[in-house]
């Protein structure tokens, strides 16, 4: 690598990758590549209570599908491993001991009951919940006595009690936090595992991370992290905290809303390229009016300076529009390959390849995402005309519509087969004989064949249906 820039994506394996996580991963990737630097995937799995089996594998799989091609990680050995924090516990333990010896951290033997009691007291007097520092001042003999008698303990960071912590965030600029508001953070839990804060700081340093790019929810942890860097006499990395993702009503987009899982979007038939394009624009403003960006273009244009401070609204309509654009740009072969599984999933018979291809061709322009094949293509697979649209019903009850349909059927009887030319001829004759034209002529036929007022192009429908099905549907429409 030709630069010293190194970023990392550090998810906790607690479930699927959600769109917020995808954005963090993507920005880390774009920033690293833009600077010819490298990106590491580190799995922060020290919170054993929240660990979900299989989540690490699923994160890796999703990042791979999304084309976020980090340089080192659990599946890509490099010089900074291991990349699973659960395999690095010795390192954290040694560093915690160093902090104790230096007087920057201390053993805390407080029982959960005592902590609960403090919390309740603070709550009832409207104070911010915070450890009261009871064990900061234990004597050496009290500590050895407690350790020897096997009392459970945690190790806490000794935060300054006064003053303020100041730092510069690449996105938020100057941030100031009063030290008295910051808790004496637990660094090592009673199960011997480190907390996020200790492991994160040690690993960012040991792995040579130059830029920490992550969600805004971590902004207020920075003073604790800076205290750790100071205690270890390490240079802290540059920090960039990304704006929140919001629902259209400006509430926080929740991970628990299920439907923000990237895997779910992929399953519904969103293209990775479209998702990346969409997610890149959530909070980053490329400074021009272009909407469609390939991954190489995003790499070239990306900069942290153009990331906004304020929350970014997740607008599903925009994603749908973008994905539709990408679907239309696919070659016919790629489109077929991408959309076929959605026909299969909808339970349609796709054994006739030529017919399937025509059906895909007939509807793809109308799709926002693949799973819509289930509804958009249903007319090609149903034996009977189904009309669920009110507007379509209104068309069929018009007297002129009855006239058109009746004439159309009569003409149809006189031909052996139907192709596009024959169909056009019939329509012309119906127009001449009934004197009905334009919308009143075409709409009843459109509704009779597709069940809706806006559907696929009629010539394509005609070819796929064939005479018998056309006749059946038009008769059913006439009887409606
Ligand atoms: N493990 C943290 C998370 O899941 C990482 C935060 C960070 O990037 O420092 O969000």
Short mmCIF file of C-alpha atoms and ligand atoms in Angstrom, two decimals:
data_model
loop_
_atom_site.label_atom_id
_atom_site.label_comp_id
_atom_site.label_asym_id
_atom_site.label_seq_id
_atom_site.Cartn_x
_atom_site.Cartn_y
_atom_site.Cartn_z
CA UNK A 1 0.00 0.00 0.00
CA UNK A 2 1.30 3.39 -0.85
CA UNK A 3 -0.18 5.35 2.06
CA UNK A 4 -0.44 5.12 5.83
CA UNK A 5 -4.19 5.51 5.77
CA UNK A 6 -5.90 2.59 7.43
CA UNK A 7 -9.59 2.34 8.32
CA UNK A 8 -11.60 -0.39 9.93
CA UNK A 9 -15.16 -1.62 10.10
CA UNK A 10 -15.72 -3.08 13.56
CA UNK A 11 -19.18 -4.63 13.83
CA UNK A 12 -20.40 -6.59 16.81
CA UNK A 13 -21.85 -9.92 15.69
CA UNK A 14 -25.30 -9.36 17.16
CA UNK A 15 -27.38 -9.95 14.03
CA UNK A 16 -27.63 -9.06 10.37
CA UNK A 17 -25.80 -6.13 8.81
CA UNK A 18 -28.29 -3.27 8.68
CA UNK A 19 -28.22 -0.30 6.34
CA UNK A 20 -26.55 1.92 8.96
CA UNK A 21 -23.76 -0.64 9.32
CA UNK A 22 -23.50 -0.90 5.56
CA UNK A 23 -23.05 2.85 5.32
CA UNK A 24 -20.29 2.80 7.95
CA UNK A 25 -18.53 -0.07 6.17
CA UNK A 26 -18.92 1.62 2.80
CA UNK A 27 -17.56 4.99 3.96
CA UNK A 28 -14.57 3.25 5.56
CA UNK A 29 -13.98 1.42 2.31
CA UNK A 30 -14.42 4.49 0.08
CA UNK A 31 -12.16 6.61 2.27
CA UNK A 32 -9.42 3.98 2.40
CA UNK A 33 -9.51 3.35 -1.35
CA UNK A 34 -9.68 7.05 -2.16
CA UNK A 35 -6.39 7.45 -0.26
CA UNK A 36 -4.80 4.25 -1.59
CA UNK A 37 -4.89 3.00 1.99
CA UNK A 38 -6.20 -0.20 3.48
CA UNK A 39 -9.28 -1.34 5.34
CA UNK A 40 -9.57 -3.93 8.08
CA UNK A 41 -12.63 -5.91 9.17
CA UNK A 42 -12.52 -6.50 12.93
CA UNK A 43 -15.20 -8.45 14.71
CA UNK A 44 -15.97 -7.01 18.15
CA UNK A 45 -17.34 -10.10 19.84
CA UNK A 46 -16.39 -9.57 23.48
CA UNK A 47 -19.96 -9.01 24.67
CA UNK A 48 -20.79 -12.67 25.08
CA UNK A 49 -24.35 -11.96 26.20
CA UNK A 50 -25.20 -10.30 22.87
CA UNK A 51 -23.25 -12.72 20.67
CA UNK A 52 -25.39 -14.36 17.97
CA UNK A 53 -23.99 -17.57 16.46
CA UNK A 54 -23.63 -17.27 12.69
CA UNK A 55 -23.72 -13.47 12.71
CA UNK A 56 -20.01 -13.11 11.87
CA UNK A 57 -20.37 -15.39 8.86
CA UNK A 58 -23.46 -13.53 7.73
CA UNK A 59 -21.69 -10.13 8.03
CA UNK A 60 -18.78 -11.39 5.98
CA UNK A 61 -21.08 -12.88 3.35
CA UNK A 62 -23.06 -9.67 3.01
CA UNK A 63 -19.95 -7.47 2.75
CA UNK A 64 -18.68 -9.78 0.02
CA UNK A 65 -21.92 -9.58 -1.96
CA UNK A 66 -21.86 -5.81 -1.57
CA UNK A 67 -18.34 -5.66 -3.02
CA UNK A 68 -16.85 -4.06 0.10
CA UNK A 69 -13.53 -5.65 -0.39
CA UNK A 70 -11.52 -4.99 2.79
CA UNK A 71 -7.85 -5.98 2.88
CA UNK A 72 -7.62 -7.85 6.17
CA UNK A 73 -10.15 -9.63 8.33
CA UNK A 74 -11.09 -13.00 9.84
CA UNK A 75 -11.28 -14.48 6.33
CA UNK A 76 -8.29 -12.50 4.97
CA UNK A 77 -5.24 -13.01 7.14
CA UNK A 78 -2.78 -10.12 7.37
CA UNK A 79 -0.19 -8.64 9.69
CA UNK A 80 -2.62 -7.24 12.31
CA UNK A 81 -4.55 -10.37 13.31
CA UNK A 82 -6.27 -12.05 14.96
CA UNK A 83 -9.31 -10.10 13.81
CA UNK A 84 -11.79 -11.61 16.24
CA UNK A 85 -11.52 -9.79 19.55
CA UNK A 86 -12.43 -12.95 21.44
CA UNK A 87 -9.05 -14.32 20.30
CA UNK A 88 -7.17 -11.32 21.70
CA UNK A 89 -8.19 -11.44 25.37
CA UNK A 90 -4.59 -11.88 26.62
CA UNK A 91 -3.64 -8.62 24.96
CA UNK A 92 -6.46 -6.75 26.72
CA UNK A 93 -5.64 -8.35 30.06
CA UNK A 94 -1.98 -7.31 29.87
CA UNK A 95 -2.89 -3.77 28.96
CA UNK A 96 -5.45 -3.55 31.77
CA UNK A 97 -2.75 -4.66 34.23
CA UNK A 98 -0.46 -1.99 32.89
CA UNK A 99 -3.14 0.63 33.58
CA UNK A 100 -3.63 -0.67 37.13
CA UNK A 101 0.13 -0.54 37.80
CA UNK A 102 0.32 3.00 36.48
CA UNK A 103 -2.62 4.11 38.63
CA UNK A 104 -4.80 4.87 35.58
CA UNK A 105 -7.29 2.10 36.37
CA UNK A 106 -8.50 0.41 39.54
CA UNK A 107 -10.16 -2.76 40.80
CA UNK A 108 -13.80 -2.32 41.72
CA UNK A 109 -15.41 -4.90 43.99
CA UNK A 110 -18.84 -3.31 44.27
CA UNK A 111 -21.65 -5.84 44.14
CA UNK A 112 -24.46 -5.55 41.57
CA UNK A 113 -26.79 -4.82 44.53
CA UNK A 114 -24.71 -1.83 45.63
CA UNK A 115 -24.52 -0.48 42.09
CA UNK A 116 -28.28 -0.85 41.74
CA UNK A 117 -28.78 1.04 44.98
CA UNK A 118 -26.58 3.95 43.82
CA UNK A 119 -28.41 4.04 40.54
CA UNK A 120 -31.78 4.28 42.27
CA UNK A 121 -30.57 7.02 44.58
CA UNK A 122 -29.19 9.03 41.68
CA UNK A 123 -32.37 8.55 39.74
CA UNK A 124 -34.58 9.75 42.57
CA UNK A 125 -32.47 12.89 43.00
CA UNK A 126 -32.44 13.46 39.22
CA UNK A 127 -28.70 12.94 38.92
CA UNK A 128 -27.11 11.35 35.89
CA UNK A 129 -26.45 7.66 36.72
CA UNK A 130 -22.72 7.18 37.25
CA UNK A 131 -20.42 5.07 39.39
CA UNK A 132 -19.77 6.92 42.66
CA UNK A 133 -16.06 6.12 42.78
CA UNK A 134 -16.23 4.10 46.00
CA UNK A 135 -13.38 1.74 45.02
CA UNK A 136 -11.09 4.47 43.67
CA UNK A 137 -9.65 4.93 47.12
CA UNK A 138 -9.31 1.39 48.49
CA UNK A 139 -6.01 0.79 50.29
CA UNK A 140 -3.45 -1.64 48.91
CA UNK A 141 -4.17 -4.07 51.71
CA UNK A 142 -7.94 -3.91 51.15
CA UNK A 143 -7.36 -4.67 47.48
CA UNK A 144 -5.02 -7.63 48.14
CA UNK A 145 -7.38 -8.96 50.74
CA UNK A 146 -10.33 -8.83 48.34
CA UNK A 147 -8.34 -10.41 45.51
CA UNK A 148 -7.03 -13.19 47.75
CA UNK A 149 -10.46 -14.00 49.06
CA UNK A 150 -11.64 -14.39 45.48
CA UNK A 151 -14.15 -11.52 45.49
CA UNK A 152 -15.49 -10.88 41.98
CA UNK A 153 -14.24 -7.61 40.50
CA UNK A 154 -14.20 -5.41 37.43
CA UNK A 155 -11.45 -3.03 36.36
CA UNK A 156 -12.45 0.61 35.91
CA UNK A 157 -10.82 3.54 34.18
CA UNK A 158 -9.89 6.43 36.46
CA UNK A 159 -11.37 9.49 34.72
CA UNK A 160 -10.38 12.96 35.84
CA UNK A 161 -13.06 14.40 38.14
CA UNK A 162 -12.74 17.97 36.94
CA UNK A 163 -11.99 19.87 33.79
CA UNK A 164 -13.20 19.11 30.31
CA UNK A 165 -12.31 16.87 27.38
CA UNK A 166 -11.87 18.61 24.07
CA UNK A 167 -11.33 17.02 20.70
CA UNK A 168 -11.81 17.69 17.03
CA UNK A 169 -14.03 15.41 15.03
CA UNK A 170 -13.60 15.52 11.25
CA UNK A 171 -17.35 15.89 10.80
CA UNK A 172 -18.60 17.46 14.02
CA UNK A 173 -15.57 19.75 14.38
CA UNK A 174 -14.85 20.93 17.97
CA UNK A 175 -16.48 18.77 20.68
CA UNK A 176 -16.29 19.58 24.42
CA UNK A 177 -17.49 17.28 27.21
CA UNK A 178 -17.33 18.06 30.94
CA UNK A 179 -15.27 15.37 32.67
CA UNK A 180 -17.57 15.18 35.70
CA UNK A 181 -20.26 13.77 33.38
CA UNK A 182 -18.09 10.87 32.30
CA UNK A 183 -18.31 7.58 34.11
CA UNK A 184 -15.35 5.58 35.40
CA UNK A 185 -15.83 3.18 32.52
CA UNK A 186 -15.53 -0.56 33.17
CA UNK A 187 -12.60 -1.84 31.11
CA UNK A 188 -12.55 -5.50 32.14
CA UNK A 189 -15.82 -7.17 33.14
CA UNK A 190 -16.24 -9.73 35.92
CA UNK A 191 -16.17 -12.51 33.28
CA UNK A 192 -12.61 -11.41 32.38
CA UNK A 193 -13.67 -10.10 28.97
CA UNK A 194 -12.85 -6.51 28.06
CA UNK A 195 -15.58 -3.98 27.33
CA UNK A 196 -15.91 -2.42 23.90
CA UNK A 197 -14.01 0.69 25.02
CA UNK A 198 -10.79 -0.98 26.12
CA UNK A 199 -10.63 -3.50 23.29
CA UNK A 200 -11.52 -0.91 20.67
CA UNK A 201 -8.76 1.52 21.71
CA UNK A 202 -6.08 -1.15 22.03
CA UNK A 203 -6.95 -2.69 18.68
CA UNK A 204 -7.23 0.59 16.82
CA UNK A 205 -3.72 1.35 18.04
CA UNK A 206 -2.16 -2.07 17.49
CA UNK A 207 -3.77 -2.42 14.06
CA UNK A 208 -2.42 0.96 12.97
CA UNK A 209 -5.82 2.56 12.34
CA UNK A 210 -5.33 6.13 11.14
CA UNK A 211 -9.01 7.08 10.81
CA UNK A 212 -11.94 5.91 12.91
CA UNK A 213 -15.15 6.37 10.92
CA UNK A 214 -18.27 5.22 12.77
CA UNK A 215 -21.80 6.10 13.83
CA UNK A 216 -22.63 9.18 15.85
CA UNK A 217 -23.80 7.06 18.81
CA UNK A 218 -20.12 6.62 19.74
CA UNK A 219 -19.29 10.32 19.88
CA UNK A 220 -19.68 10.62 23.64
CA UNK A 221 -17.36 7.67 24.24
CA UNK A 222 -14.47 9.56 22.70
CA UNK A 223 -13.32 11.29 25.96
CA UNK A 224 -12.93 7.87 27.61
CA UNK A 225 -11.02 6.62 24.61
CA UNK A 226 -8.77 9.67 24.58
CA UNK A 227 -8.05 9.14 28.27
CA UNK A 228 -6.93 5.62 27.42
CA UNK A 229 -4.72 6.80 24.55
CA UNK A 230 -3.16 9.28 26.92
CA UNK A 231 -2.55 6.65 29.63
CA UNK A 232 -0.86 4.34 27.12
CA UNK A 233 1.04 7.27 25.59
CA UNK A 234 -0.33 6.50 22.15
CA UNK A 235 -1.30 8.93 19.43
CA UNK A 236 -5.08 8.74 18.90
CA UNK A 237 -6.42 8.22 15.38
CA UNK A 238 -8.44 10.89 13.58
CA UNK A 239 -12.16 10.51 14.25
CA UNK A 240 -15.22 10.99 12.07
CA UNK A 241 -18.69 10.38 13.50
CA UNK A 242 -21.39 9.84 10.88
CA UNK A 243 -24.84 11.43 11.15
CA UNK A 244 -27.80 9.36 12.30
CA UNK A 245 -30.10 7.65 9.83
CA UNK A 246 -33.70 8.79 10.23
CA UNK A 247 -37.16 7.62 9.23
CA UNK A 248 -39.14 10.09 7.08
CA UNK A 249 -40.84 11.31 10.29
CA UNK A 250 -37.32 12.14 11.59
CA UNK A 251 -37.37 9.44 14.27
CA UNK A 252 -34.24 7.33 14.55
CA UNK A 253 -34.06 4.50 12.05
CA UNK A 254 -33.97 1.48 14.30
CA UNK A 255 -31.91 -1.65 13.78
CA UNK A 256 -34.75 -3.58 15.27
CA UNK A 257 -37.13 -2.65 12.50
CA UNK A 258 -36.11 -5.88 10.80
CA UNK A 259 -36.67 -4.50 7.33
CA UNK A 260 -33.46 -2.49 7.39
CA UNK A 261 -31.32 -5.64 7.16
CA UNK A 262 -29.16 -5.57 4.03
CA UNK A 263 -29.73 -9.29 3.44
CA UNK A 264 -33.44 -8.63 3.33
CA UNK A 265 -33.04 -5.93 0.69
CA UNK A 266 -30.90 -8.29 -1.37
CA UNK A 267 -33.49 -11.00 -1.01
CA UNK A 268 -36.24 -8.67 -2.18
CA UNK A 269 -34.28 -8.07 -5.36
CA UNK A 270 -32.37 -4.88 -4.80
CA UNK A 271 -29.05 -4.79 -6.65
CA UNK A 272 -25.87 -4.41 -4.57
CA UNK A 273 -24.72 -1.57 -6.84
CA UNK A 274 -27.99 0.32 -6.32
CA UNK A 275 -27.90 -0.21 -2.56
CA UNK A 276 -24.31 1.06 -2.35
CA UNK A 277 -25.21 4.06 -4.49
CA UNK A 278 -28.21 4.83 -2.30
CA UNK A 279 -26.43 4.30 1.01
CA UNK A 280 -23.43 6.39 -0.09
CA UNK A 281 -25.74 9.36 -0.54
CA UNK A 282 -27.20 9.01 2.97
CA UNK A 283 -25.32 11.82 4.64
CA UNK A 284 -22.66 12.41 2.01
CA UNK A 285 -23.17 15.09 -0.56
CA UNK A 286 -21.06 14.71 -3.70
CA UNK A 287 -21.62 18.38 -4.56
CA UNK A 288 -23.21 17.91 -7.98
CA UNK A 289 -26.56 16.82 -9.36
CA UNK A 290 -25.50 13.37 -10.42
CA UNK A 291 -27.56 10.57 -8.85
CA UNK A 292 -26.06 7.41 -10.28
CA UNK A 293 -22.55 6.49 -9.17
CA UNK A 294 -20.66 3.29 -9.75
CA UNK A 295 -18.42 2.04 -6.96
CA UNK A 296 -15.23 3.27 -8.71
CA UNK A 297 -16.85 6.69 -9.15
CA UNK A 298 -17.79 6.76 -5.47
CA UNK A 299 -14.21 5.90 -4.54
CA UNK A 300 -12.93 8.71 -6.66
CA UNK A 301 -15.34 11.34 -5.34
CA UNK A 302 -15.67 10.43 -1.68
CA UNK A 303 -14.43 12.78 1.00
CA UNK A 304 -15.23 13.15 4.69
CA UNK A 305 -15.44 16.94 4.27
CA UNK A 306 -18.66 16.48 2.36
CA UNK A 307 -20.35 14.33 5.01
CA UNK A 308 -23.20 16.27 6.67
CA UNK A 309 -23.59 16.85 10.38
CA UNK A 310 -27.35 16.51 10.41
CA UNK A 311 -29.28 13.24 10.24
CA UNK A 312 -29.98 11.63 6.87
CA UNK A 313 -33.50 10.50 6.01
CA UNK A 314 -33.81 6.99 4.67
CA UNK A 315 -36.18 7.46 1.74
CA UNK A 316 -37.34 4.12 0.40
CA UNK A 317 -38.95 5.81 -2.64
CA UNK A 318 -35.55 7.06 -3.69
CA UNK A 319 -34.02 3.63 -3.25
CA UNK A 320 -36.84 2.15 -5.35
CA UNK A 321 -36.27 4.70 -8.07
CA UNK A 322 -32.50 4.11 -8.10
CA UNK A 323 -32.89 0.36 -8.13
CA UNK A 324 -35.33 0.63 -11.06
CA UNK A 325 -32.68 2.64 -12.94
CA UNK A 326 -30.06 -0.02 -12.28
CA UNK A 327 -32.43 -2.83 -13.31
CA UNK A 328 -33.02 -1.11 -16.62
CA UNK A 329 -29.29 -0.76 -17.23
CA UNK A 330 -28.62 -4.50 -16.98
CA UNK A 331 -27.95 -6.44 -20.15
CA UNK A 332 -30.84 -8.74 -21.14
CA UNK A 333 -28.81 -11.76 -19.99
CA UNK A 334 -27.97 -10.28 -16.59
CA UNK A 335 -31.52 -9.10 -16.17
CA UNK A 336 -32.84 -12.56 -16.91
CA UNK A 337 -30.43 -14.15 -14.46
CA UNK A 338 -31.31 -11.63 -11.76
CA UNK A 339 -35.09 -11.76 -12.15
CA UNK A 340 -35.64 -15.47 -12.83
CA UNK A 341 -35.30 -16.50 -9.15
CA UNK A 342 -38.10 -14.07 -8.29
CA UNK A 343 -40.46 -15.77 -10.74
CA UNK A 344 -39.51 -19.11 -9.22
CA UNK A 345 -40.04 -17.77 -5.71
CA UNK A 346 -43.48 -16.55 -6.72
CA UNK A 347 -44.31 -20.15 -7.64
CA UNK A 348 -44.55 -19.59 -11.43
CA UNK A 349 -43.62 -22.29 -13.93
CA UNK A 350 -40.45 -21.15 -15.67
CA UNK A 351 -39.60 -24.35 -17.55
CA UNK A 352 -40.30 -22.80 -20.96
CA UNK A 353 -37.18 -20.63 -21.28
CA UNK A 354 -38.21 -18.67 -24.35
CA UNK A 355 -41.56 -17.79 -22.81
CA UNK A 356 -39.96 -16.87 -19.48
CA UNK A 357 -37.56 -14.56 -21.27
CA UNK A 358 -40.43 -12.80 -23.01
CA UNK A 359 -42.30 -12.39 -19.74
CA UNK A 360 -39.27 -10.86 -18.05
CA UNK A 361 -38.87 -8.59 -21.02
CA UNK A 362 -42.50 -7.57 -20.81
CA UNK A 363 -42.41 -6.43 -17.20
CA UNK A 364 -38.90 -5.43 -16.13
CA UNK A 365 -39.40 -1.77 -16.99
CA UNK A 366 -42.21 -1.62 -14.46
CA UNK A 367 -40.17 -2.96 -11.53
CA UNK A 368 -38.54 -1.17 -8.64
CA UNK A 369 -37.19 -4.43 -7.22
CA UNK A 370 -37.16 -8.09 -8.14
CA UNK A 371 -39.82 -9.42 -5.81
CA UNK A 372 -42.40 -7.31 -7.63
CA UNK A 373 -42.24 -9.95 -10.37
CA UNK A 374 -44.77 -11.84 -8.25
CA UNK A 375 -47.47 -9.26 -8.92
CA UNK A 376 -46.30 -7.70 -12.18
CA UNK A 377 -46.05 -11.01 -14.04
CA UNK A 378 -49.05 -12.74 -12.54
CA UNK A 379 -51.30 -12.19 -15.60
CA UNK A 380 -49.04 -14.43 -17.67
CA UNK A 381 -49.53 -17.31 -15.29
CA UNK A 382 -53.19 -17.02 -14.31
CA UNK A 383 -55.93 -18.83 -16.19
CA UNK A 384 -58.58 -16.27 -15.45
CA UNK A 385 -58.84 -12.53 -15.59
CA UNK A 386 -58.59 -11.01 -12.13
CA UNK A 387 -59.52 -7.38 -11.63
CA UNK A 388 -58.64 -5.87 -8.30
CA UNK A 389 -58.20 -2.27 -9.38
CA UNK A 390 -61.24 0.00 -8.94
CA UNK A 391 -60.23 2.11 -11.92
CA UNK A 392 -60.14 -0.98 -14.13
CA UNK A 393 -63.65 -1.97 -13.01
CA UNK A 394 -64.94 1.47 -13.93
CA UNK A 395 -63.58 1.01 -17.45
CA UNK A 396 -65.33 -2.29 -17.99
CA UNK A 397 -68.79 -1.11 -17.00
CA UNK A 398 -68.84 1.64 -19.63
CA UNK A 399 -71.29 0.88 -22.52
CA UNK A 400 -68.63 1.77 -25.12
CA UNK A 401 -66.31 -0.78 -23.53
CA UNK A 402 -68.90 -3.55 -23.92
CA UNK A 403 -69.25 -2.61 -27.56
CA UNK A 404 -65.51 -2.68 -28.17
CA UNK A 405 -65.05 -6.02 -26.40
CA UNK A 406 -67.95 -7.66 -28.26
CA UNK A 407 -66.64 -6.52 -31.64
CA UNK A 408 -63.14 -7.56 -30.76
CA UNK A 409 -64.32 -11.08 -29.88
CA UNK A 410 -66.22 -11.44 -33.15
CA UNK A 411 -63.16 -10.42 -35.16
CA UNK A 412 -60.98 -12.75 -33.15
CA UNK A 413 -63.22 -15.66 -34.11
CA UNK A 414 -62.46 -15.08 -37.76
CA UNK A 415 -58.68 -15.56 -37.45
CA UNK A 416 -56.71 -18.72 -36.74
CA UNK A 417 -53.95 -17.16 -34.72
CA UNK A 418 -52.97 -13.78 -33.31
CA UNK A 419 -49.72 -11.94 -33.72
CA UNK A 420 -49.00 -8.25 -33.31
CA UNK A 421 -49.93 -7.36 -36.92
CA UNK A 422 -53.18 -9.28 -36.82
CA UNK A 423 -53.99 -7.69 -33.46
CA UNK A 424 -53.42 -4.18 -34.86
CA UNK A 425 -55.64 -4.99 -37.84
CA UNK A 426 -58.42 -6.19 -35.61
CA UNK A 427 -58.20 -3.04 -33.55
CA UNK A 428 -58.37 -0.90 -36.66
CA UNK A 429 -61.48 -2.74 -37.86
CA UNK A 430 -63.12 -2.45 -34.44
CA UNK A 431 -62.49 1.26 -34.53
CA UNK A 432 -63.98 1.64 -38.01
CA UNK A 433 -67.05 -0.45 -37.23
CA UNK A 434 -67.86 1.06 -33.83
CA UNK A 435 -66.62 4.59 -34.39
CA UNK A 436 -64.95 4.34 -30.95
CA UNK A 437 -61.34 5.48 -30.80
CA UNK A 438 -58.37 6.35 -28.66
CA UNK A 439 -58.69 5.83 -24.89
CA UNK A 440 -62.22 4.39 -25.17
CA UNK A 441 -61.01 1.89 -27.73
CA UNK A 442 -57.73 0.83 -26.16
CA UNK A 443 -58.45 0.97 -22.45
CA UNK A 444 -61.10 -1.80 -22.37
CA UNK A 445 -58.77 -4.12 -24.30
CA UNK A 446 -55.87 -3.22 -21.99
CA UNK A 447 -57.98 -3.94 -18.90
CA UNK A 448 -59.38 -7.13 -20.42
CA UNK A 449 -55.90 -8.48 -21.08
CA UNK A 450 -53.94 -7.24 -18.07
CA UNK A 451 -56.56 -6.54 -15.40
CA UNK A 452 -55.08 -3.09 -14.82
CA UNK A 453 -55.10 0.35 -16.45
CA UNK A 454 -51.31 0.66 -16.49
CA UNK A 455 -49.59 -2.58 -17.38
CA UNK A 456 -47.04 -4.02 -19.76
CA UNK A 457 -47.10 -3.10 -23.47
CA UNK A 458 -50.01 -4.76 -25.25
CA UNK A 459 -48.11 -6.16 -28.28
CA UNK A 460 -45.87 -8.10 -25.89
CA UNK A 461 -48.86 -9.38 -23.96
CA UNK A 462 -50.54 -10.47 -27.21
CA UNK A 463 -47.53 -12.51 -28.26
CA UNK A 464 -47.15 -14.26 -24.94
CA UNK A 465 -50.87 -14.97 -24.49
CA UNK A 466 -51.82 -16.44 -27.88
CA UNK A 467 -55.32 -16.56 -29.35
CA UNK A 468 -57.03 -18.89 -26.91
CA UNK A 469 -56.04 -16.97 -23.76
CA UNK A 470 -56.83 -13.63 -25.37
CA UNK A 471 -60.28 -14.87 -26.27
CA UNK A 472 -60.90 -16.26 -22.78
CA UNK A 473 -59.82 -13.05 -21.01
CA UNK A 474 -61.84 -10.78 -23.31
CA UNK A 475 -64.94 -12.96 -22.84
CA UNK A 476 -64.50 -12.76 -19.09
CA UNK A 477 -64.13 -8.99 -19.31
CA UNK A 478 -67.29 -8.75 -21.39
CA UNK A 479 -69.20 -10.80 -18.84
CA UNK A 480 -67.93 -8.63 -16.00
N1 LIG B 1 -18.48 -2.67 17.78
C1 LIG B 1 -18.98 -1.33 17.62
C2 LIG B 1 -20.30 -1.40 16.89
O1 LIG B 1 -20.84 -2.45 16.74
C3 LIG B 1 -17.97 -0.55 16.84
C4 LIG B 1 -17.98 0.92 17.08
C5 LIG B 1 -16.70 1.52 16.51
O2 LIG B 1 -16.58 1.51 15.29
O3 LIG B 1 -15.87 1.94 17.27
O4 LIG B 1 -20.87 -0.45 16.46
#
